[in-house]
């Protein structure tokens, strides 16, 4: 425990003063420099000043502002920035709340009676128990006296419970209230602790996603804040969540320590914290036992079929788990060499535990990525992916990742019925899987079921709001469904978040093709091509657009220089479409079809709108099951 004395407060004051110009200097930065957790800092400040940490920091800034008003002729706007506030309006608001008079009025009245210091209402202090017992911390939800309870758990899968809160009384709650982001856990730097942090984050996230009434932000979006200096409220605002869970891991020889904090973003307040220590050799057994005890306390539970998964590690073998975590790190890089290396790691994990379902699923994911990134033959990729996911499902009939991959293979092979039922199984197993929601939306778009596609891509964007891939696909769904306001909203968000992403400009270019704004389409598609010149589909789209704008020589030059190989049939058909040449466009689509393939989204793509109603085009749609498909739920 840290001493709560004047020296500690003086050190805190020095840190605040040193960084007073830095408006982004946060409580997390202070904790890092002082070597204490947010809750420890909260108690230190509370005991010495009777203020919350954020209120104390604000007050320190305002006192500096007051001093500058007294000793300088700086303008109020200048002073607001000199003390790290974002605007003069913010400075005026806080100054008036603190001293009962605006900065301008105070300057006018200087030399008169000193300002009376206001009193502060006492904030709720969340106590940290010294023993490893799960506590429920009540806090007032509204004036009618309803209460929320934060169900708390500890360590890895048990930690997942920290994100679950239960509203008593009405028994109802909105998704925005029940939403959480699990930030990457930090470590003390040694390799064992780094790997432990990855495992803790992974297991917490995986367990939380089994809870049906909780929105859990994708790890992809949360990962972007690994080294962020942003405050918790800023992070929560960008991810659209009410709560943020984070923590640290320490691995010293034979012992491990994990510290967690759950923060209510709207108040920037720690509502729960826990520190747990144990033997590294017993970590999996301890986790499972504690998880079973904690799960009993929940009123918000997973479905009966998923109850076991919510409190169970994926393996009982620590060595296998270690190999698995290393494999997942390699898998995330998506380069050929590291994808192959990840397969080796997953094989080692499987050799140590032949019942390790998640290792088989991740191995399948590596094979799927190798094919989609053109590192290996696509058909071989599908066969190896299918082989590994079936092994995974035999070991765990509720493995959402495995079902999602299997459904994606079925989709890419135009096996719509199998893909549809398998996607639905995957989402029953884990409704919070952003990737599966997105993949399902792509299949529904290909089938022309655009309203349904929007439903799932909207869900994917909510779960993974910082993914350029998902937002770009969602924009295309909105555009093809002729949802003008939704399309505009998606494009506006993309301009703020992804203005350096070729995927974003690719999707906006296709939107402009959809509405036949060819100059805008050419602008955005050219931008996308500049950002990623290696994408052949972008080059074909640019040439198509030039053809629509009357630049016929450019289209003919492209066709004359492009080798007539099966890999290029789609691009040749696209450019003939730009030239409004139905016969040649259909000829190359039929060449593709004879090989068992068609362009993605052929039924709804703006490139082929001009073929709608043509008998040969309808025959192609019929051949690939794209006519009158009935969606079974």
Coordinates of C-alpha atoms in Angstrom, one line a residue:
X1 CA 0.0 0.0 0.0
X2 CA 1.3 3.5 -0.8
X3 CA 1.7 6.1 2.0
X4 CA -0.8 8.9 2.0
X5 CA 1.4 11.8 3.1
X6 CA 2.2 15.3 2.1
X7 CA 5.4 14.2 0.3
X8 CA 3.3 12.1 -2.1
X9 CA 0.9 14.9 -2.8
X10 CA 3.8 17.2 -3.4
X11 CA 5.2 14.8 -5.9
X12 CA 1.8 14.6 -7.6
X13 CA 1.6 18.4 -7.7
X14 CA 5.1 18.5 -9.4
X15 CA 3.9 16.1 -12.0
X16 CA 0.8 18.1 -12.7
X17 CA 2.7 21.3 -12.9
X18 CA 5.4 19.8 -15.1
X19 CA 2.8 18.6 -17.6
X20 CA 0.3 21.4 -17.2
X21 CA 0.6 22.5 -20.9
X22 CA -0.2 18.9 -22.0
X23 CA -4.0 18.6 -22.2
X24 CA -3.8 14.9 -22.9
X25 CA -1.7 14.2 -19.8
X26 CA -3.9 11.7 -18.0
X27 CA -4.4 9.9 -14.7
X28 CA -2.9 6.8 -16.4
X29 CA 0.3 8.8 -17.1
X30 CA 0.5 9.9 -13.5
X31 CA -0.1 6.4 -12.2
X32 CA 2.7 5.1 -14.5
X33 CA 5.2 7.7 -13.1
X34 CA 4.2 7.3 -9.5
X35 CA 4.2 3.5 -9.8
X36 CA 0.6 3.0 -8.5
X37 CA -2.8 2.0 -9.7
X38 CA -5.7 4.3 -10.3
X39 CA -7.5 3.1 -7.2
X40 CA -4.4 3.7 -5.0
X41 CA -4.0 7.2 -6.4
X42 CA -7.7 7.8 -5.8
X43 CA -7.3 6.8 -2.1
X44 CA -4.2 8.9 -1.7
X45 CA -5.8 12.0 -3.1
X46 CA -9.1 11.4 -1.3
X47 CA -7.5 10.9 2.1
X48 CA -5.4 14.1 1.8
X49 CA -7.8 16.4 0.0
X50 CA -11.3 14.9 0.0
X51 CA -11.3 15.2 -3.8
X52 CA -11.4 12.7 -6.6
X53 CA -8.2 12.4 -8.6
X54 CA -9.7 14.1 -11.7
X55 CA -11.2 16.9 -9.6
X56 CA -7.9 17.5 -7.9
X57 CA -6.0 17.7 -11.2
X58 CA -8.6 20.1 -12.6
X59 CA -8.4 22.2 -9.4
X60 CA -4.6 22.3 -9.7
X61 CA -4.9 23.6 -13.3
X62 CA -7.5 26.2 -12.3
X63 CA -5.3 27.5 -9.4
X64 CA -2.5 27.9 -12.0
X65 CA -5.0 29.7 -14.2
X66 CA -6.0 32.0 -11.3
X67 CA -2.4 32.7 -10.7
X68 CA -1.8 33.7 -14.3
X69 CA -4.9 36.0 -14.2
X70 CA -3.3 37.7 -11.1
X71 CA 0.2 38.0 -12.4
X72 CA 0.0 38.4 -16.2
X73 CA -2.0 40.3 -18.8
X74 CA -2.5 37.2 -20.9
X75 CA -5.9 36.9 -22.5
X76 CA -8.4 34.4 -21.0
X77 CA -8.2 32.3 -24.2
X78 CA -4.4 32.2 -23.9
X79 CA -4.5 31.2 -20.3
X80 CA -6.9 28.3 -21.0
X81 CA -4.4 26.7 -23.3
X82 CA -1.5 27.5 -21.0
X83 CA -3.1 25.3 -18.3
X84 CA -3.9 22.4 -20.7
X85 CA -7.7 23.0 -21.2
X86 CA -9.1 22.5 -24.7
X87 CA -11.0 25.8 -25.0
X88 CA -11.7 29.1 -23.3
X89 CA -15.3 27.9 -22.8
X90 CA -14.1 24.9 -20.8
X91 CA -11.9 27.2 -18.7
X92 CA -14.7 29.6 -18.0
X93 CA -17.1 26.8 -17.1
X94 CA -14.7 25.1 -14.7
X95 CA -13.3 28.3 -13.2
X96 CA -16.9 29.5 -12.5
X97 CA -17.8 26.2 -10.9
X98 CA -14.6 26.3 -8.8
X99 CA -14.5 29.9 -7.6
X100 CA -18.1 31.2 -8.1
X101 CA -17.1 33.8 -10.7
X102 CA -16.0 33.8 -14.3
X103 CA -12.3 34.5 -15.2
X104 CA -13.2 37.8 -16.8
X105 CA -15.1 39.0 -13.7
X106 CA -12.3 37.8 -11.4
X107 CA -9.8 39.8 -13.4
X108 CA -12.0 42.9 -13.0
X109 CA -12.5 42.3 -9.3
X110 CA -8.9 41.6 -8.5
X111 CA -7.8 43.1 -5.2
X112 CA -11.2 42.7 -3.6
X113 CA -12.3 40.0 -1.2
X114 CA -10.6 36.6 -1.7
X115 CA -12.8 34.0 -3.3
X116 CA -14.4 31.4 -1.1
X117 CA -13.4 27.9 -1.8
X118 CA -16.4 25.8 -2.6
X119 CA -17.2 22.5 -0.7
X120 CA -17.3 19.2 -2.6
X121 CA -19.8 16.4 -2.3
X122 CA -18.2 13.2 -1.2
X123 CA -17.6 10.7 -4.0
X124 CA -18.1 7.0 -3.5
X125 CA -14.9 5.2 -2.7
X126 CA -14.5 1.6 -4.0
X127 CA -12.6 -0.4 -1.4
X128 CA -10.1 -3.0 -2.5
X129 CA -10.4 -6.1 -0.4
X130 CA -7.2 -7.7 0.8
X131 CA -8.4 -11.2 0.2
X132 CA -9.5 -12.8 -3.1
X133 CA -13.3 -12.7 -2.5
X134 CA -15.6 -11.5 -5.2
X135 CA -17.5 -8.4 -4.2
X136 CA -20.5 -6.6 -5.7
X137 CA -20.3 -2.8 -5.6
X138 CA -23.7 -1.1 -5.8
X139 CA -24.1 2.4 -7.2
X140 CA -27.1 4.6 -7.8
X141 CA -28.4 4.5 -11.4
X142 CA -31.1 7.2 -11.3
X143 CA -33.3 9.3 -9.1
X144 CA -36.0 6.7 -8.9
X145 CA -33.7 4.6 -6.7
X146 CA -32.9 1.8 -9.2
X147 CA -29.5 0.2 -8.7
X148 CA -26.9 -1.3 -10.9
X149 CA -24.6 -3.9 -9.6
X150 CA -21.2 -4.7 -11.1
X151 CA -20.5 -8.4 -10.9
X152 CA -16.8 -8.7 -10.3
X153 CA -14.4 -11.6 -10.9
X154 CA -10.7 -12.1 -11.1
X155 CA -8.0 -13.5 -13.4
X156 CA -8.2 -14.4 -17.0
X157 CA -11.6 -16.0 -17.7
X158 CA -13.0 -15.0 -14.3
X159 CA -11.8 -11.5 -15.1
X160 CA -14.4 -11.5 -17.9
X161 CA -17.1 -11.2 -15.3
X162 CA -15.8 -7.7 -14.5
X163 CA -17.5 -6.4 -17.5
X164 CA -20.9 -7.6 -16.6
X165 CA -23.3 -5.4 -14.7
X166 CA -26.9 -6.2 -13.7
X167 CA -29.7 -3.6 -13.4
X168 CA -32.0 -4.5 -10.6
X169 CA -35.6 -3.3 -10.5
X170 CA -36.6 -2.9 -14.1
X171 CA -34.6 -5.8 -15.3
X172 CA -34.0 -4.0 -18.6
X173 CA -31.1 -2.1 -20.0
X174 CA -29.9 -0.7 -23.3
X175 CA -26.9 -1.9 -25.3
X176 CA -25.1 1.4 -24.7
X177 CA -25.2 0.8 -21.0
X178 CA -24.1 -2.8 -21.3
X179 CA -21.0 -2.3 -23.4
X180 CA -17.4 -2.8 -22.6
X181 CA -13.9 -2.6 -24.2
X182 CA -11.1 -4.8 -22.8
X183 CA -7.9 -3.0 -23.4
X184 CA -4.6 -4.9 -23.9
X185 CA -3.2 -5.7 -20.5
X186 CA 0.2 -4.3 -19.8
X187 CA 3.2 -6.2 -18.5
X188 CA 6.4 -5.7 -16.6
X189 CA 8.3 -6.2 -19.8
X190 CA 9.9 -9.7 -19.5
X191 CA 8.8 -12.2 -22.2
X192 CA 6.8 -14.4 -19.7
X193 CA 4.8 -11.4 -18.5
X194 CA 4.2 -10.2 -22.1
X195 CA 2.8 -13.6 -23.0
X196 CA 0.7 -13.7 -19.8
X197 CA -0.7 -10.3 -20.6
X198 CA -1.7 -11.5 -24.1
X199 CA -3.4 -14.6 -22.6
X200 CA -5.2 -12.7 -19.9
X201 CA -6.6 -10.2 -22.5
X202 CA -7.6 -12.9 -24.9
X203 CA -9.4 -15.0 -22.3
X204 CA -11.3 -12.1 -20.7
X205 CA -12.4 -11.0 -24.1
X206 CA -13.4 -14.5 -25.2
X207 CA -15.4 -15.1 -22.1
X208 CA -17.2 -11.8 -22.2
X209 CA -18.3 -12.4 -25.8
X210 CA -20.4 -15.5 -24.7
X211 CA -22.7 -13.2 -22.7
X212 CA -25.7 -12.3 -25.0
X213 CA -26.8 -9.0 -23.5
X214 CA -23.3 -7.4 -23.4
X215 CA -21.7 -5.6 -26.3
X216 CA -18.0 -6.4 -26.3
X217 CA -15.8 -4.4 -28.6
X218 CA -13.6 -6.4 -30.9
X219 CA -10.0 -7.0 -29.9
X220 CA -8.9 -5.4 -33.2
X221 CA -10.3 -2.1 -32.2
X222 CA -9.2 -2.3 -28.6
X223 CA -5.7 -3.2 -29.7
X224 CA -5.3 0.2 -31.3
X225 CA -5.1 1.7 -27.8
X226 CA -2.2 -0.5 -26.6
X227 CA 0.2 2.4 -26.4
X228 CA -2.3 5.2 -26.4
X229 CA -2.0 8.2 -24.1
X230 CA -5.7 9.0 -24.4
X231 CA -7.8 9.1 -21.3
X232 CA -10.4 6.3 -20.6
X233 CA -13.3 8.6 -21.4
X234 CA -11.7 9.5 -24.8
X235 CA -11.1 5.8 -25.6
X236 CA -14.7 4.9 -24.5
X237 CA -16.1 7.7 -26.7
X238 CA -14.2 6.4 -29.8
X239 CA -15.3 2.9 -29.1
X240 CA -18.9 3.8 -28.0
X241 CA -18.8 1.9 -24.7
X242 CA -19.8 2.6 -21.2
X243 CA -17.1 0.7 -19.4
X244 CA -13.4 0.0 -20.0
X245 CA -11.5 -2.9 -18.4
X246 CA -7.7 -2.8 -18.2
X247 CA -4.9 -4.1 -16.1
X248 CA -1.3 -5.2 -15.7
X249 CA 0.5 -8.5 -15.3
X250 CA 3.7 -9.3 -13.5
X251 CA 5.6 -12.6 -13.9
X252 CA 8.5 -13.0 -11.4
X253 CA 9.9 -16.5 -11.5
X254 CA 7.5 -18.9 -9.9
X255 CA 4.8 -16.3 -9.1
X256 CA 2.4 -14.2 -11.1
X257 CA 0.4 -11.1 -10.2
X258 CA -2.5 -9.6 -12.1
X259 CA -4.1 -6.3 -11.4
X260 CA -7.4 -5.2 -13.0
X261 CA -9.5 -2.1 -13.0
X262 CA -13.0 -1.5 -14.4
X263 CA -13.7 2.1 -15.2
X264 CA -17.0 3.8 -15.7
X265 CA -16.2 6.1 -18.6
X266 CA -18.8 8.7 -18.1
X267 CA -17.4 9.5 -14.7
X268 CA -13.8 8.5 -15.3
X269 CA -14.2 6.5 -12.1
X270 CA -12.9 3.1 -11.1
X271 CA -15.9 1.1 -10.0
X272 CA -14.0 -2.1 -9.2
X273 CA -10.4 -3.2 -8.8
X274 CA -8.7 -6.4 -7.9
X275 CA -5.2 -7.7 -7.5
X276 CA -4.5 -11.4 -7.5
X277 CA -1.3 -13.4 -6.9
X278 CA -0.6 -17.1 -7.4
X279 CA 1.9 -19.7 -8.4
X280 CA 2.7 -19.7 -12.1
X281 CA 2.6 -23.5 -12.2
X282 CA -0.9 -23.6 -10.9
X283 CA -2.4 -20.8 -12.9
X284 CA -4.8 -22.8 -15.1
X285 CA -6.2 -24.9 -12.2
X286 CA -6.7 -21.7 -10.1
X287 CA -8.4 -20.0 -12.9
X288 CA -10.9 -22.8 -13.6
X289 CA -11.7 -23.2 -9.9
X290 CA -12.3 -19.5 -9.3
X291 CA -14.3 -19.2 -12.5
X292 CA -16.7 -21.9 -11.4
X293 CA -17.2 -20.1 -8.1
X294 CA -17.7 -16.7 -9.7
X295 CA -20.1 -17.8 -12.4
X296 CA -22.6 -18.8 -9.8
X297 CA -22.9 -15.1 -8.8
X298 CA -24.1 -13.9 -12.2
X299 CA -27.7 -13.0 -13.0
X300 CA -26.6 -12.2 -16.5
X301 CA -25.4 -15.5 -18.0
X302 CA -24.5 -17.1 -21.3
X303 CA -26.9 -19.6 -22.9
X304 CA -26.9 -23.0 -21.3
X305 CA -24.8 -24.5 -24.0
X306 CA -22.1 -21.8 -23.6
X307 CA -22.1 -21.7 -19.8
X308 CA -19.1 -24.1 -19.5
X309 CA -17.1 -22.0 -22.0
X310 CA -17.6 -18.8 -20.1
X311 CA -15.6 -20.1 -17.2
X312 CA -13.2 -22.6 -18.7
X313 CA -9.7 -22.3 -20.1
X314 CA -9.2 -23.7 -23.6
X315 CA -6.6 -26.2 -22.3
X316 CA -5.3 -27.6 -19.0
X317 CA -1.7 -27.8 -20.3
X318 CA 0.3 -24.7 -19.6
X319 CA 3.0 -25.6 -22.2
X320 CA 0.3 -26.1 -24.9
X321 CA -1.3 -22.8 -23.9
X322 CA 2.1 -21.0 -24.2
X323 CA 2.7 -22.4 -27.7
X324 CA -0.9 -21.4 -28.7
X325 CA -0.4 -17.8 -27.5
X326 CA 2.9 -17.5 -29.5
X327 CA 1.0 -18.9 -32.5
X328 CA -1.7 -16.3 -32.2
X329 CA 0.9 -13.5 -32.1
X330 CA 2.4 -14.8 -35.3
X331 CA -1.0 -15.2 -36.9
X332 CA -1.9 -11.6 -36.4
X333 CA 1.0 -10.4 -38.6
X334 CA -0.5 -12.1 -41.8
X335 CA 2.9 -12.3 -43.6
X336 CA 3.5 -15.6 -45.4
X337 CA 6.6 -16.5 -43.2
X338 CA 4.8 -15.8 -39.9
X339 CA 1.6 -17.5 -40.9
X340 CA 3.6 -20.6 -41.7
X341 CA 5.4 -20.2 -38.4
X342 CA 2.1 -19.9 -36.6
X343 CA 1.0 -23.2 -38.0
X344 CA 4.2 -24.8 -36.5
X345 CA 3.3 -23.3 -33.1
X346 CA -0.3 -24.6 -33.3
X347 CA 1.0 -28.0 -34.2
X348 CA 3.2 -28.0 -31.1
X349 CA 0.2 -27.0 -28.9
X350 CA -1.8 -29.8 -30.4
X351 CA 1.0 -32.3 -29.8
X352 CA 0.9 -31.3 -26.2
X353 CA -2.9 -31.4 -26.0
X354 CA -4.6 -33.3 -28.7
X355 CA -8.0 -32.0 -27.5
X356 CA -7.1 -28.3 -27.9
X357 CA -10.0 -27.2 -30.1
X358 CA -8.9 -23.5 -30.3
X359 CA -5.5 -24.5 -31.6
X360 CA -7.1 -26.4 -34.5
X361 CA -9.4 -23.4 -35.2
X362 CA -6.4 -21.0 -35.2
X363 CA -4.5 -23.3 -37.5
X364 CA -7.4 -23.3 -39.8
X365 CA -7.4 -19.5 -39.7
X366 CA -3.8 -19.5 -40.8
X367 CA -4.5 -21.7 -43.8
X368 CA -7.5 -19.5 -44.7
X369 CA -5.4 -16.4 -44.6
X370 CA -2.6 -18.0 -46.7
X371 CA -5.2 -18.7 -49.4
X372 CA -6.9 -15.3 -49.3
X373 CA -3.6 -13.5 -49.4
X374 CA -2.6 -15.6 -52.5
X375 CA 0.4 -17.2 -50.6
X376 CA -1.0 -20.6 -51.5
X377 CA -3.5 -22.1 -54.0
X378 CA -7.0 -21.0 -52.9
X379 CA -8.6 -24.4 -53.4
X380 CA -5.8 -26.1 -51.3
X381 CA -6.4 -23.4 -48.7
X382 CA -10.1 -24.2 -48.5
X383 CA -9.4 -27.9 -48.1
X384 CA -6.9 -27.5 -45.3
X385 CA -9.1 -24.9 -43.6
X386 CA -12.1 -27.2 -43.7
X387 CA -10.0 -30.2 -42.4
X388 CA -8.8 -28.3 -39.4
X389 CA -12.1 -26.6 -38.5
X390 CA -13.9 -30.0 -38.5
X391 CA -11.3 -31.3 -36.1
X392 CA -12.0 -28.2 -33.9
X393 CA -15.7 -28.7 -34.0
X394 CA -15.5 -32.4 -33.1
X395 CA -13.7 -31.4 -30.0
X396 CA -15.9 -28.3 -29.2
X397 CA -19.3 -28.2 -30.7
X398 CA -19.6 -24.5 -29.7
X399 CA -16.4 -23.1 -31.2
X400 CA -17.6 -20.0 -32.9
X401 CA -14.3 -19.3 -34.7
X402 CA -14.3 -22.7 -36.3
X403 CA -17.9 -22.4 -37.5
X404 CA -17.2 -18.9 -38.8
X405 CA -14.2 -20.1 -40.9
X406 CA -16.2 -23.1 -42.2
X407 CA -19.0 -20.8 -43.2
X408 CA -16.6 -18.5 -45.0
X409 CA -15.3 -21.5 -47.0
X410 CA -18.8 -22.5 -47.9
X411 CA -19.6 -19.0 -49.0
X412 CA -16.5 -18.7 -51.2
X413 CA -17.6 -22.0 -52.8
X414 CA -21.1 -20.7 -53.5
X415 CA -22.6 -23.3 -51.1
X416 CA -25.2 -20.8 -49.9
X417 CA -27.4 -23.1 -47.8
X418 CA -24.5 -24.6 -45.9
X419 CA -22.9 -21.2 -45.4
X420 CA -26.1 -19.7 -44.2
X421 CA -26.8 -22.3 -41.5
X422 CA -23.1 -22.4 -40.5
X423 CA -22.9 -18.7 -40.1
X424 CA -26.0 -18.8 -37.9
X425 CA -24.5 -21.5 -35.7
X426 CA -21.4 -19.4 -35.3
X427 CA -23.4 -16.4 -34.2
X428 CA -25.4 -18.4 -31.8
X429 CA -22.1 -19.5 -30.2
X430 CA -20.7 -16.0 -30.2
X431 CA -23.0 -13.1 -31.2
X432 CA -20.2 -10.7 -30.4
X433 CA -17.8 -11.9 -33.1
X434 CA -17.3 -8.9 -35.4
X435 CA -15.5 -10.9 -38.1
X436 CA -18.3 -13.4 -38.4
X437 CA -21.0 -10.8 -38.4
X438 CA -19.1 -9.0 -41.2
X439 CA -18.5 -12.2 -43.2
X440 CA -22.2 -13.1 -43.0
X441 CA -23.1 -9.6 -44.3
X442 CA -20.9 -10.1 -47.3
X443 CA -22.6 -13.4 -48.2
X444 CA -26.0 -11.8 -47.8
X445 CA -24.9 -9.0 -50.1
X446 CA -23.8 -11.4 -52.7
X447 CA -27.2 -13.0 -52.6
X448 CA -28.9 -9.6 -53.0
X449 CA -30.4 -9.7 -49.5
X450 CA -29.2 -6.1 -48.8
X451 CA -31.5 -5.3 -45.9
X452 CA -30.3 -8.4 -44.1
X453 CA -26.7 -7.6 -45.1
X454 CA -27.0 -4.1 -43.5
X455 CA -28.3 -5.7 -40.2
X456 CA -25.1 -7.7 -39.8
X457 CA -22.6 -5.2 -41.1
X458 CA -24.1 -2.6 -38.8
X459 CA -23.6 -5.0 -35.9
X460 CA -20.0 -5.6 -37.1
X461 CA -19.2 -1.9 -37.2
X462 CA -20.6 -1.5 -33.6
X463 CA -18.4 -4.3 -32.4
X464 CA -15.3 -3.2 -34.3
X465 CA -15.7 0.5 -34.9
X466 CA -12.0 1.1 -35.8
X467 CA -11.7 -1.5 -38.5
X468 CA -11.2 0.0 -42.0
X469 CA -12.1 -3.4 -43.6
X470 CA -15.5 -3.6 -41.8
X471 CA -16.5 0.0 -42.3
X472 CA -15.6 -0.1 -46.0
X473 CA -17.7 -3.2 -46.5
X474 CA -20.5 -1.6 -44.6
X475 CA -20.4 1.5 -46.8
X476 CA -20.8 -0.7 -49.8
X477 CA -23.8 -2.5 -48.2
X478 CA -25.4 0.9 -47.5
X479 CA -24.8 2.2 -51.0
X480 CA -26.1 -0.9 -52.8
X481 CA -29.2 -0.9 -50.6
X482 CA -29.7 2.8 -51.6
X483 CA -29.6 4.0 -48.0
X484 CA -28.4 7.5 -48.6
X485 CA -28.2 8.7 -45.1
X486 CA -26.4 5.6 -43.8
X487 CA -24.0 5.8 -46.7
X488 CA -23.2 9.4 -45.9
X489 CA -22.7 8.7 -42.3
X490 CA -20.3 5.8 -43.1
X491 CA -18.3 8.0 -45.5
X492 CA -18.1 10.9 -43.0
X493 CA -16.9 8.5 -40.3
X494 CA -14.4 7.0 -42.7
X495 CA -13.0 10.4 -43.6
X496 CA -12.2 11.0 -39.9
X497 CA -10.7 7.6 -39.2
X498 CA -9.4 6.0 -42.4
X499 CA -8.3 8.8 -44.8
X500 CA -5.1 6.9 -45.4
X501 CA -6.8 3.5 -46.1
X502 CA -7.0 2.3 -49.7
X503 CA -10.0 0.1 -48.6
X504 CA -12.0 3.2 -47.6
X505 CA -11.4 5.0 -51.0
X506 CA -12.1 1.7 -52.8
X507 CA -15.5 1.5 -51.1
X508 CA -16.4 5.2 -51.7
X509 CA -15.3 4.8 -55.3
X510 CA -17.8 1.9 -55.7
X511 CA -20.5 4.0 -54.1
X512 CA -20.0 6.7 -56.6
X513 CA -20.1 4.1 -59.4
X514 CA -23.4 3.0 -57.9
X515 CA -24.9 6.5 -58.2
X516 CA -23.2 7.1 -61.5
X517 CA -21.0 10.0 -60.3
X518 CA -18.1 8.9 -62.5
X519 CA -15.8 11.9 -61.9
X520 CA -16.0 11.3 -58.1
X521 CA -15.6 7.6 -58.6
X522 CA -12.4 8.1 -60.7
X523 CA -11.0 10.5 -58.0
X524 CA -11.5 8.0 -55.2
X525 CA -10.5 4.9 -57.1
X526 CA -7.3 6.6 -58.3
X527 CA -6.6 7.6 -54.7
X528 CA -7.1 4.0 -53.6
X529 CA -4.8 2.8 -56.4
X530 CA -2.1 5.2 -55.3
X531 CA -2.3 4.0 -51.8
X532 CA -2.0 0.3 -52.9
X533 CA -0.8 -0.1 -56.5
X534 CA -0.6 -3.9 -56.2
X535 CA -4.4 -4.5 -56.2
X536 CA -5.4 -5.6 -59.7
X537 CA -9.1 -5.1 -59.1
X538 CA -8.5 -1.4 -58.4
X539 CA -6.8 -0.9 -61.8
X540 CA -9.7 -2.6 -63.6
X541 CA -12.2 -0.4 -61.7
X542 CA -10.2 2.7 -62.7
X543 CA -10.2 1.7 -66.3
X544 CA -13.9 0.9 -66.2
X545 CA -14.6 4.3 -64.9
X546 CA -12.5 6.0 -67.5
X547 CA -14.4 4.1 -70.1
X548 CA -17.7 5.4 -68.7
X549 CA -16.3 8.9 -69.0
X550 CA -15.6 8.3 -72.7
X551 CA -11.9 7.5 -72.4
X552 CA -12.2 4.6 -74.8
X553 CA -8.5 4.4 -75.9
X554 CA -7.4 3.9 -72.2
X555 CA -9.8 0.9 -72.0
X556 CA -8.7 -0.6 -75.2
X557 CA -5.0 -0.2 -74.3
X558 CA -5.7 -2.0 -71.0
X559 CA -7.5 -4.9 -72.7
X560 CA -4.7 -5.2 -75.3
X561 CA -2.0 -5.5 -72.7
X562 CA -3.8 -7.7 -70.1
X563 CA -3.0 -11.4 -70.5
X564 CA -6.1 -13.4 -71.2
X565 CA -5.8 -15.9 -68.3
X566 CA -8.5 -17.2 -66.0
X567 CA -7.2 -14.9 -63.2
X568 CA -8.0 -11.9 -65.4
X569 CA -11.4 -12.8 -66.7
X570 CA -13.2 -10.7 -64.0
X571 CA -11.1 -7.7 -64.9
X572 CA -11.6 -8.1 -68.6
X573 CA -15.4 -8.4 -68.1
X574 CA -15.4 -5.3 -66.0
X575 CA -13.7 -3.2 -68.7
X576 CA -16.0 -4.5 -71.4
X577 CA -18.8 -3.4 -69.1
X578 CA -17.3 0.1 -69.0
X579 CA -17.4 0.1 -72.8
X580 CA -21.0 -1.0 -72.7
X581 CA -20.1 -4.2 -74.6
X582 CA -22.6 -6.7 -73.4
X583 CA -21.5 -9.6 -75.6
X584 CA -17.9 -9.5 -74.6
X585 CA -18.7 -8.9 -71.0
X586 CA -21.0 -11.9 -70.9
X587 CA -18.5 -14.0 -72.8
X588 CA -15.8 -13.5 -70.1
X589 CA -18.3 -14.0 -67.3
X590 CA -19.3 -17.3 -68.9
X591 CA -15.6 -18.3 -69.3
X592 CA -15.3 -17.8 -65.5
X593 CA -18.5 -19.7 -64.9
X594 CA -17.2 -22.7 -66.9
X595 CA -14.3 -22.8 -64.3
X596 CA -16.8 -22.8 -61.4
X597 CA -16.3 -19.1 -60.4
X598 CA -18.0 -15.8 -60.8
X599 CA -17.1 -12.3 -59.6
X600 CA -18.0 -11.5 -56.0
X601 CA -21.2 -9.5 -55.8
X602 CA -22.0 -10.1 -59.5
X603 CA -25.8 -9.9 -58.7
X604 CA -25.5 -6.4 -57.1
X605 CA -22.3 -4.9 -58.5
X606 CA -22.6 -1.6 -60.3
X607 CA -20.3 -3.0 -63.0
X608 CA -23.0 -5.5 -64.2
X609 CA -26.2 -3.5 -63.6
X610 CA -26.5 -3.1 -67.4
X611 CA -26.8 -6.8 -67.8
X612 CA -29.9 -7.2 -65.6
X613 CA -32.7 -8.7 -67.6
X614 CA -30.4 -10.4 -70.1
X615 CA -31.2 -14.1 -70.5
X616 CA -27.5 -15.1 -70.5
X617 CA -26.9 -13.1 -67.3
X618 CA -30.0 -14.6 -65.6
X619 CA -28.7 -18.1 -66.6
X620 CA -25.4 -17.3 -64.8
X621 CA -27.3 -16.2 -61.7
X622 CA -29.4 -19.3 -61.8
X623 CA -26.3 -21.5 -62.3
X624 CA -24.8 -20.2 -59.1
X625 CA -27.9 -20.3 -57.0
X626 CA -28.4 -16.5 -56.9
X627 CA -32.1 -16.5 -58.0
X628 CA -34.9 -16.6 -55.5
X629 CA -32.6 -17.7 -52.6
X630 CA -34.8 -18.1 -49.5
X631 CA -33.1 -17.1 -46.3
X632 CA -33.8 -19.6 -43.5
X633 CA -33.5 -18.3 -39.9

